[in-house]
Amino acid sequence: MDLEAHRDEARKAHKRQKKFLKKLKRKPPKNLDQVVMEADDAVFEEIDCLTCANCCSTISPIFTQRDIERLSQRLRLKPGDFVERYLRVDDDDDFVLQSSPCPFLGADNYCSVYEDRPKACREYPHTGQRKFHSHIGITIRNTLVCPAAFKVVERLEAEFQ
Protein backbone atom coordinates (compact mmCIF):
# COMPACT_ATOMS: atom_id res chain seq x y z
CA MET A 1 0.00 0.00 0.00
CA ASP A 2 1.30 3.44 -0.93
CA LEU A 3 0.78 5.36 2.30
CA GLU A 4 2.43 8.53 0.97
CA ALA A 5 -0.08 8.65 -1.90
CA HIS A 6 -2.89 8.08 0.61
CA ARG A 7 -1.65 10.93 2.83
CA ASP A 8 -1.53 13.30 -0.14
CA GLU A 9 -4.99 12.33 -1.38
CA ALA A 10 -6.48 12.47 2.13
CA ARG A 11 -4.97 15.89 2.86
CA LYS A 12 -6.33 17.29 -0.41
CA ALA A 13 -9.81 15.92 0.30
CA HIS A 14 -9.82 16.63 4.05
CA LYS A 15 -11.63 19.98 3.98
CA ARG A 16 -14.29 18.65 1.60
CA GLN A 17 -14.79 15.43 3.58
CA LYS A 18 -14.92 17.28 6.88
CA LYS A 19 -17.63 19.61 5.56
CA PHE A 20 -19.59 16.66 4.17
CA LEU A 21 -19.37 14.66 7.42
CA LYS A 22 -20.41 17.63 9.56
CA LYS A 23 -23.45 18.08 7.30
CA LEU A 24 -24.20 14.36 7.64
CA LYS A 25 -23.98 14.64 11.43
CA ARG A 26 -26.39 17.59 11.54
CA LYS A 27 -28.99 15.77 9.48
CA PRO A 28 -28.29 12.03 9.26
CA PRO A 29 -30.37 10.19 6.65
CA LYS A 30 -32.58 7.41 8.02
CA ASN A 31 -30.58 4.78 6.14
CA LEU A 32 -27.16 6.13 7.15
CA ASP A 33 -26.09 3.13 9.24
CA GLN A 34 -27.11 0.70 6.51
CA VAL A 35 -25.21 2.63 3.82
CA VAL A 36 -22.15 2.95 6.07
CA MET A 37 -22.17 -0.79 6.83
CA GLU A 38 -22.39 -1.60 3.12
CA ALA A 39 -19.58 0.83 2.30
CA ASP A 40 -17.47 -0.57 5.14
CA ASP A 41 -18.00 -4.15 3.93
CA ALA A 42 -17.13 -3.23 0.33
CA VAL A 43 -14.01 -1.28 1.30
CA PHE A 44 -12.69 -4.04 3.54
CA GLU A 45 -13.15 -6.50 0.67
CA GLU A 46 -10.56 -4.38 -1.19
CA ILE A 47 -8.21 -3.39 1.63
CA ASP A 48 -6.11 -5.73 3.74
CA CYS A 49 -5.03 -3.98 6.93
CA LEU A 50 -1.90 -6.14 7.06
CA THR A 51 -0.57 -4.32 3.99
CA CYS A 52 -0.93 -1.00 5.79
CA ALA A 53 -0.87 -0.95 9.61
CA ASN A 54 -0.63 2.84 9.48
CA CYS A 55 -2.90 3.11 12.51
CA CYS A 56 -0.61 0.88 14.58
CA SER A 57 2.45 2.73 13.30
CA THR A 58 1.30 6.28 13.93
CA ILE A 59 -1.50 6.62 16.51
CA SER A 60 -2.35 5.16 19.88
CA PRO A 61 -5.61 3.66 20.98
CA ILE A 62 -7.14 4.64 24.29
CA PHE A 63 -6.71 1.85 26.84
CA THR A 64 -9.64 1.22 29.17
CA GLN A 65 -9.13 -0.33 32.58
CA ARG A 66 -10.49 -3.60 31.18
CA ASP A 67 -7.95 -3.44 28.32
CA ILE A 68 -5.15 -2.93 30.83
CA GLU A 69 -6.29 -5.86 32.95
CA ARG A 70 -6.68 -8.17 29.93
CA LEU A 71 -3.28 -7.28 28.43
CA SER A 72 -1.55 -7.41 31.80
CA GLN A 73 -2.85 -10.91 32.33
CA ARG A 74 -1.77 -11.98 28.84
CA LEU A 75 1.73 -10.57 29.33
CA ARG A 76 1.92 -11.89 32.90
CA LEU A 77 2.44 -8.43 34.35
CA LYS A 78 0.75 -6.62 37.18
CA PRO A 79 -1.55 -3.91 35.80
CA GLY A 80 0.63 -1.22 37.36
CA ASP A 81 3.73 -2.68 35.73
CA PHE A 82 1.94 -2.83 32.37
CA VAL A 83 0.97 0.84 32.68
CA GLU A 84 4.50 1.83 33.71
CA ARG A 85 6.11 -0.11 30.86
CA TYR A 86 3.77 0.76 27.98
CA LEU A 87 1.39 3.62 28.75
CA ARG A 88 1.19 7.28 29.63
CA VAL A 89 -1.70 9.60 30.46
CA ASP A 90 -2.57 12.05 27.67
CA ASP A 91 -4.04 15.56 27.87
CA ASP A 92 -7.56 14.10 28.13
CA ASP A 93 -6.53 11.90 31.10
CA ASP A 94 -6.75 8.77 28.95
CA PHE A 95 -4.20 5.96 28.96
CA VAL A 96 -2.37 5.81 25.62
CA LEU A 97 0.86 4.24 24.40
CA GLN A 98 4.11 5.89 25.36
CA SER A 99 5.47 5.68 21.83
CA SER A 100 4.80 4.81 18.20
CA PRO A 101 4.77 2.42 16.53
CA CYS A 102 2.78 0.18 18.84
CA PRO A 103 5.16 -2.11 20.75
CA PHE A 104 2.92 -5.07 19.87
CA LEU A 105 3.17 -4.50 16.11
CA GLY A 106 5.44 -6.98 14.37
CA ALA A 107 7.59 -6.37 11.28
CA ASP A 108 5.00 -8.39 9.33
CA ASN A 109 2.24 -5.97 10.51
CA TYR A 110 0.69 -8.66 12.71
CA CYS A 111 -0.32 -7.77 16.27
CA SER A 112 1.33 -9.96 18.88
CA VAL A 113 -1.63 -9.45 21.25
CA TYR A 114 -4.38 -9.49 18.62
CA GLU A 115 -6.84 -11.66 20.55
CA ASP A 116 -6.52 -9.38 23.58
CA ARG A 117 -6.04 -6.03 21.81
CA PRO A 118 -7.72 -2.91 23.24
CA LYS A 119 -11.36 -2.19 22.45
CA ALA A 120 -10.32 0.87 20.44
CA CYS A 121 -8.19 -1.36 18.18
CA ARG A 122 -11.04 -3.83 17.77
CA GLU A 123 -13.37 -1.06 16.60
CA TYR A 124 -10.93 0.92 14.46
CA PRO A 125 -11.57 2.77 12.16
CA HIS A 126 -15.08 2.95 13.68
CA THR A 127 -16.82 2.80 10.29
CA GLY A 128 -18.42 -0.57 10.93
CA GLN A 129 -20.47 0.46 13.93
CA ARG A 130 -24.08 1.44 14.41
CA LYS A 131 -24.91 5.08 15.12
CA PHE A 132 -22.23 6.24 12.69
CA HIS A 133 -23.29 9.86 13.15
CA SER A 134 -21.94 9.71 16.72
CA HIS A 135 -18.49 8.65 15.41
CA ILE A 136 -18.13 11.38 12.82
CA GLY A 137 -15.57 13.44 14.77
CA ILE A 138 -13.16 10.53 14.99
CA THR A 139 -13.92 9.49 11.40
CA ILE A 140 -12.79 12.91 10.19
CA ARG A 141 -9.42 12.35 11.89
CA ASN A 142 -9.20 8.72 10.82
CA THR A 143 -9.49 9.56 7.11
CA LEU A 144 -6.00 11.07 7.35
CA VAL A 145 -4.55 7.88 8.85
CA CYS A 146 -6.62 5.01 7.47
CA PRO A 147 -7.07 4.41 3.74
CA ALA A 148 -10.18 2.33 4.49
CA ALA A 149 -11.84 5.14 6.49
CA PHE A 150 -11.02 7.54 3.65
CA LYS A 151 -12.60 5.21 1.07
CA VAL A 152 -15.70 4.67 3.20
CA VAL A 153 -16.23 8.44 3.36
CA GLU A 154 -15.64 8.70 -0.41
CA ARG A 155 -18.40 6.10 -0.92
CA LEU A 156 -20.72 7.99 1.45
CA GLU A 157 -20.12 11.21 -0.46
CA ALA A 158 -21.01 9.47 -3.72
CA GLU A 159 -24.16 8.00 -2.16
CA PHE A 160 -25.51 11.11 -0.41
CA GLN A 161 -24.50 13.98 -2.65
PDB file of C-alpha atoms in Angstrom:
ATOM      1  CA  MET A   1       0.000   0.000   0.000  1.00  0.00           C
ATOM      2  CA  ASP A   2       1.303   3.438  -0.929  1.00  0.00           C
ATOM      3  CA  LEU A   3       0.785   5.363   2.299  1.00  0.00           C
ATOM      4  CA  GLU A   4       2.428   8.530   0.969  1.00  0.00           C
ATOM      5  CA  ALA A   5      -0.083   8.655  -1.896  1.00  0.00           C
ATOM      6  CA  HIS A   6      -2.893   8.078   0.611  1.00  0.00           C
ATOM      7  CA  ARG A   7      -1.648  10.929   2.827  1.00  0.00           C
ATOM      8  CA  ASP A   8      -1.532  13.302  -0.141  1.00  0.00           C
ATOM      9  CA  GLU A   9      -4.991  12.326  -1.382  1.00  0.00           C
ATOM     10  CA  ALA A  10      -6.477  12.467   2.129  1.00  0.00           C
ATOM     11  CA  ARG A  11      -4.972  15.893   2.862  1.00  0.00           C
ATOM     12  CA  LYS A  12      -6.327  17.286  -0.409  1.00  0.00           C
ATOM     13  CA  ALA A  13      -9.811  15.920   0.300  1.00  0.00           C
ATOM     14  CA  HIS A  14      -9.818  16.632   4.046  1.00  0.00           C
ATOM     15  CA  LYS A  15     -11.627  19.977   3.983  1.00  0.00           C
ATOM     16  CA  ARG A  16     -14.294  18.649   1.600  1.00  0.00           C
ATOM     17  CA  GLN A  17     -14.791  15.434   3.577  1.00  0.00           C
ATOM     18  CA  LYS A  18     -14.921  17.283   6.881  1.00  0.00           C
ATOM     19  CA  LYS A  19     -17.626  19.613   5.561  1.00  0.00           C
ATOM     20  CA  PHE A  20     -19.586  16.657   4.171  1.00  0.00           C
ATOM     21  CA  LEU A  21     -19.371  14.663   7.420  1.00  0.00           C
ATOM     22  CA  LYS A  22     -20.415  17.631   9.556  1.00  0.00           C
ATOM     23  CA  LYS A  23     -23.446  18.082   7.305  1.00  0.00           C
ATOM     24  CA  LEU A  24     -24.203  14.365   7.637  1.00  0.00           C
ATOM     25  CA  LYS A  25     -23.977  14.640  11.431  1.00  0.00           C
ATOM     26  CA  ARG A  26     -26.387  17.585  11.543  1.00  0.00           C
ATOM     27  CA  LYS A  27     -28.993  15.769   9.478  1.00  0.00           C
ATOM     28  CA  PRO A  28     -28.295  12.028   9.263  1.00  0.00           C
ATOM     29  CA  PRO A  29     -30.367  10.188   6.654  1.00  0.00           C
ATOM     30  CA  LYS A  30     -32.575   7.409   8.023  1.00  0.00           C
ATOM     31  CA  ASN A  31     -30.582   4.777   6.138  1.00  0.00           C
ATOM     32  CA  LEU A  32     -27.163   6.134   7.153  1.00  0.00           C
ATOM     33  CA  ASP A  33     -26.095   3.134   9.239  1.00  0.00           C
ATOM     34  CA  GLN A  34     -27.107   0.696   6.507  1.00  0.00           C
ATOM     35  CA  VAL A  35     -25.211   2.634   3.823  1.00  0.00           C
ATOM     36  CA  VAL A  36     -22.153   2.947   6.072  1.00  0.00           C
ATOM     37  CA  MET A  37     -22.171  -0.790   6.827  1.00  0.00           C
ATOM     38  CA  GLU A  38     -22.393  -1.605   3.124  1.00  0.00           C
ATOM     39  CA  ALA A  39     -19.581   0.827   2.299  1.00  0.00           C
ATOM     40  CA  ASP A  40     -17.465  -0.568   5.143  1.00  0.00           C
ATOM     41  CA  ASP A  41     -17.998  -4.149   3.934  1.00  0.00           C
ATOM     42  CA  ALA A  42     -17.133  -3.227   0.335  1.00  0.00           C
ATOM     43  CA  VAL A  43     -14.007  -1.284   1.297  1.00  0.00           C
ATOM     44  CA  PHE A  44     -12.685  -4.037   3.539  1.00  0.00           C
ATOM     45  CA  GLU A  45     -13.148  -6.505   0.674  1.00  0.00           C
ATOM     46  CA  GLU A  46     -10.562  -4.384  -1.187  1.00  0.00           C
ATOM     47  CA  ILE A  47      -8.206  -3.393   1.627  1.00  0.00           C
ATOM     48  CA  ASP A  48      -6.110  -5.726   3.741  1.00  0.00           C
ATOM     49  CA  CYS A  49      -5.032  -3.980   6.928  1.00  0.00           C
ATOM     50  CA  LEU A  50      -1.896  -6.143   7.056  1.00  0.00           C
ATOM     51  CA  THR A  51      -0.567  -4.315   3.988  1.00  0.00           C
ATOM     52  CA  CYS A  52      -0.927  -0.996   5.786  1.00  0.00           C
ATOM     53  CA  ALA A  53      -0.867  -0.952   9.607  1.00  0.00           C
ATOM     54  CA  ASN A  54      -0.627   2.836   9.475  1.00  0.00           C
ATOM     55  CA  CYS A  55      -2.900   3.109  12.512  1.00  0.00           C
ATOM     56  CA  CYS A  56      -0.609   0.875  14.583  1.00  0.00           C
ATOM     57  CA  SER A  57       2.447   2.729  13.304  1.00  0.00           C
ATOM     58  CA  THR A  58       1.303   6.281  13.930  1.00  0.00           C
ATOM     59  CA  ILE A  59      -1.496   6.618  16.509  1.00  0.00           C
ATOM     60  CA  SER A  60      -2.347   5.165  19.882  1.00  0.00           C
ATOM     61  CA  PRO A  61      -5.614   3.665  20.982  1.00  0.00           C
ATOM     62  CA  ILE A  62      -7.141   4.639  24.290  1.00  0.00           C
ATOM     63  CA  PHE A  63      -6.711   1.848  26.842  1.00  0.00           C
ATOM     64  CA  THR A  64      -9.639   1.220  29.171  1.00  0.00           C
ATOM     65  CA  GLN A  65      -9.130  -0.328  32.583  1.00  0.00           C
ATOM     66  CA  ARG A  66     -10.486  -3.598  31.184  1.00  0.00           C
ATOM     67  CA  ASP A  67      -7.946  -3.436  28.318  1.00  0.00           C
ATOM     68  CA  ILE A  68      -5.148  -2.928  30.826  1.00  0.00           C
ATOM     69  CA  GLU A  69      -6.290  -5.862  32.949  1.00  0.00           C
ATOM     70  CA  ARG A  70      -6.680  -8.170  29.931  1.00  0.00           C
ATOM     71  CA  LEU A  71      -3.284  -7.278  28.430  1.00  0.00           C
ATOM     72  CA  SER A  72      -1.546  -7.413  31.798  1.00  0.00           C
ATOM     73  CA  GLN A  73      -2.852 -10.914  32.325  1.00  0.00           C
ATOM     74  CA  ARG A  74      -1.768 -11.983  28.840  1.00  0.00           C
ATOM     75  CA  LEU A  75       1.734 -10.574  29.328  1.00  0.00           C
ATOM     76  CA  ARG A  76       1.920 -11.893  32.897  1.00  0.00           C
ATOM     77  CA  LEU A  77       2.436  -8.434  34.346  1.00  0.00           C
ATOM     78  CA  LYS A  78       0.747  -6.619  37.180  1.00  0.00           C
ATOM     79  CA  PRO A  79      -1.554  -3.905  35.803  1.00  0.00           C
ATOM     80  CA  GLY A  80       0.631  -1.216  37.365  1.00  0.00           C
ATOM     81  CA  ASP A  81       3.728  -2.676  35.726  1.00  0.00           C
ATOM     82  CA  PHE A  82       1.939  -2.829  32.368  1.00  0.00           C
ATOM     83  CA  VAL A  83       0.966   0.842  32.680  1.00  0.00           C
ATOM     84  CA  GLU A  84       4.499   1.830  33.706  1.00  0.00           C
ATOM     85  CA  ARG A  85       6.110  -0.105  30.858  1.00  0.00           C
ATOM     86  CA  TYR A  86       3.775   0.759  27.976  1.00  0.00           C
ATOM     87  CA  LEU A  87       1.389   3.618  28.754  1.00  0.00           C
ATOM     88  CA  ARG A  88       1.187   7.278  29.626  1.00  0.00           C
ATOM     89  CA  VAL A  89      -1.701   9.599  30.463  1.00  0.00           C
ATOM     90  CA  ASP A  90      -2.567  12.055  27.671  1.00  0.00           C
ATOM     91  CA  ASP A  91      -4.043  15.562  27.870  1.00  0.00           C
ATOM     92  CA  ASP A  92      -7.562  14.101  28.132  1.00  0.00           C
ATOM     93  CA  ASP A  93      -6.529  11.902  31.095  1.00  0.00           C
ATOM     94  CA  ASP A  94      -6.747   8.765  28.954  1.00  0.00           C
ATOM     95  CA  PHE A  95      -4.201   5.960  28.965  1.00  0.00           C
ATOM     96  CA  VAL A  96      -2.373   5.811  25.618  1.00  0.00           C
ATOM     97  CA  LEU A  97       0.858   4.236  24.398  1.00  0.00           C
ATOM     98  CA  GLN A  98       4.109   5.893  25.360  1.00  0.00           C
ATOM     99  CA  SER A  99       5.473   5.684  21.829  1.00  0.00           C
ATOM    100  CA  SER A 100       4.805   4.806  18.202  1.00  0.00           C
ATOM    101  CA  PRO A 101       4.768   2.423  16.532  1.00  0.00           C
ATOM    102  CA  CYS A 102       2.785   0.185  18.839  1.00  0.00           C
ATOM    103  CA  PRO A 103       5.161  -2.109  20.752  1.00  0.00           C
ATOM    104  CA  PHE A 104       2.922  -5.068  19.867  1.00  0.00           C
ATOM    105  CA  LEU A 105       3.168  -4.499  16.107  1.00  0.00           C
ATOM    106  CA  GLY A 106       5.441  -6.977  14.374  1.00  0.00           C
ATOM    107  CA  ALA A 107       7.587  -6.373  11.284  1.00  0.00           C
ATOM    108  CA  ASP A 108       4.995  -8.391   9.334  1.00  0.00           C
ATOM    109  CA  ASN A 109       2.236  -5.970  10.511  1.00  0.00           C
ATOM    110  CA  TYR A 110       0.688  -8.659  12.709  1.00  0.00           C
ATOM    111  CA  CYS A 111      -0.320  -7.772  16.265  1.00  0.00           C
ATOM    112  CA  SER A 112       1.326  -9.960  18.877  1.00  0.00           C
ATOM    113  CA  VAL A 113      -1.631  -9.451  21.255  1.00  0.00           C
ATOM    114  CA  TYR A 114      -4.381  -9.486  18.616  1.00  0.00           C
ATOM    115  CA  GLU A 115      -6.844 -11.664  20.547  1.00  0.00           C
ATOM    116  CA  ASP A 116      -6.515  -9.384  23.582  1.00  0.00           C
ATOM    117  CA  ARG A 117      -6.045  -6.033  21.807  1.00  0.00           C
ATOM    118  CA  PRO A 118      -7.723  -2.908  23.237  1.00  0.00           C
ATOM    119  CA  LYS A 119     -11.357  -2.190  22.454  1.00  0.00           C
ATOM    120  CA  ALA A 120     -10.320   0.865  20.438  1.00  0.00           C
ATOM    121  CA  CYS A 121      -8.194  -1.363  18.182  1.00  0.00           C
ATOM    122  CA  ARG A 122     -11.042  -3.835  17.768  1.00  0.00           C
ATOM    123  CA  GLU A 123     -13.373  -1.062  16.601  1.00  0.00           C
ATOM    124  CA  TYR A 124     -10.925   0.922  14.461  1.00  0.00           C
ATOM    125  CA  PRO A 125     -11.571   2.768  12.159  1.00  0.00           C
ATOM    126  CA  HIS A 126     -15.081   2.952  13.676  1.00  0.00           C
ATOM    127  CA  THR A 127     -16.824   2.800  10.290  1.00  0.00           C
ATOM    128  CA  GLY A 128     -18.422  -0.570  10.928  1.00  0.00           C
ATOM    129  CA  GLN A 129     -20.468   0.458  13.930  1.00  0.00           C
ATOM    130  CA  ARG A 130     -24.078   1.436  14.414  1.00  0.00           C
ATOM    131  CA  LYS A 131     -24.912   5.079  15.116  1.00  0.00           C
ATOM    132  CA  PHE A 132     -22.232   6.236  12.690  1.00  0.00           C
ATOM    133  CA  HIS A 133     -23.288   9.864  13.151  1.00  0.00           C
ATOM    134  CA  SER A 134     -21.936   9.708  16.720  1.00  0.00           C
ATOM    135  CA  HIS A 135     -18.485   8.649  15.411  1.00  0.00           C
ATOM    136  CA  ILE A 136     -18.132  11.385  12.816  1.00  0.00           C
ATOM    137  CA  GLY A 137     -15.565  13.438  14.765  1.00  0.00           C
ATOM    138  CA  ILE A 138     -13.161  10.525  14.985  1.00  0.00           C
ATOM    139  CA  THR A 139     -13.916   9.492  11.399  1.00  0.00           C
ATOM    140  CA  ILE A 140     -12.792  12.915  10.193  1.00  0.00           C
ATOM    141  CA  ARG A 141      -9.425  12.353  11.894  1.00  0.00           C
ATOM    142  CA  ASN A 142      -9.198   8.716  10.819  1.00  0.00           C
ATOM    143  CA  THR A 143      -9.490   9.559   7.113  1.00  0.00           C
ATOM    144  CA  LEU A 144      -5.998  11.072   7.354  1.00  0.00           C
ATOM    145  CA  VAL A 145      -4.552   7.875   8.846  1.00  0.00           C
ATOM    146  CA  CYS A 146      -6.622   5.014   7.473  1.00  0.00           C
ATOM    147  CA  PRO A 147      -7.067   4.411   3.736  1.00  0.00           C
ATOM    148  CA  ALA A 148     -10.184   2.335   4.494  1.00  0.00           C
ATOM    149  CA  ALA A 149     -11.842   5.139   6.486  1.00  0.00           C
ATOM    150  CA  PHE A 150     -11.016   7.535   3.651  1.00  0.00           C
ATOM    151  CA  LYS A 151     -12.596   5.208   1.066  1.00  0.00           C
ATOM    152  CA  VAL A 152     -15.702   4.674   3.203  1.00  0.00           C
ATOM    153  CA  VAL A 153     -16.228   8.443   3.361  1.00  0.00           C
ATOM    154  CA  GLU A 154     -15.636   8.696  -0.407  1.00  0.00           C
ATOM    155  CA  ARG A 155     -18.400   6.102  -0.920  1.00  0.00           C
ATOM    156  CA  LEU A 156     -20.715   7.990   1.448  1.00  0.00           C
ATOM    157  CA  GLU A 157     -20.123  11.209  -0.459  1.00  0.00           C
ATOM    158  CA  ALA A 158     -21.008   9.466  -3.723  1.00  0.00           C
ATOM    159  CA  GLU A 159     -24.164   8.000  -2.159  1.00  0.00           C
ATOM    160  CA  PHE A 160     -25.507  11.109  -0.410  1.00  0.00           C
ATOM    161  CA  GLN A 161     -24.499  13.980  -2.655  1.00  0.00           C
TER     162      GLN A 161
END
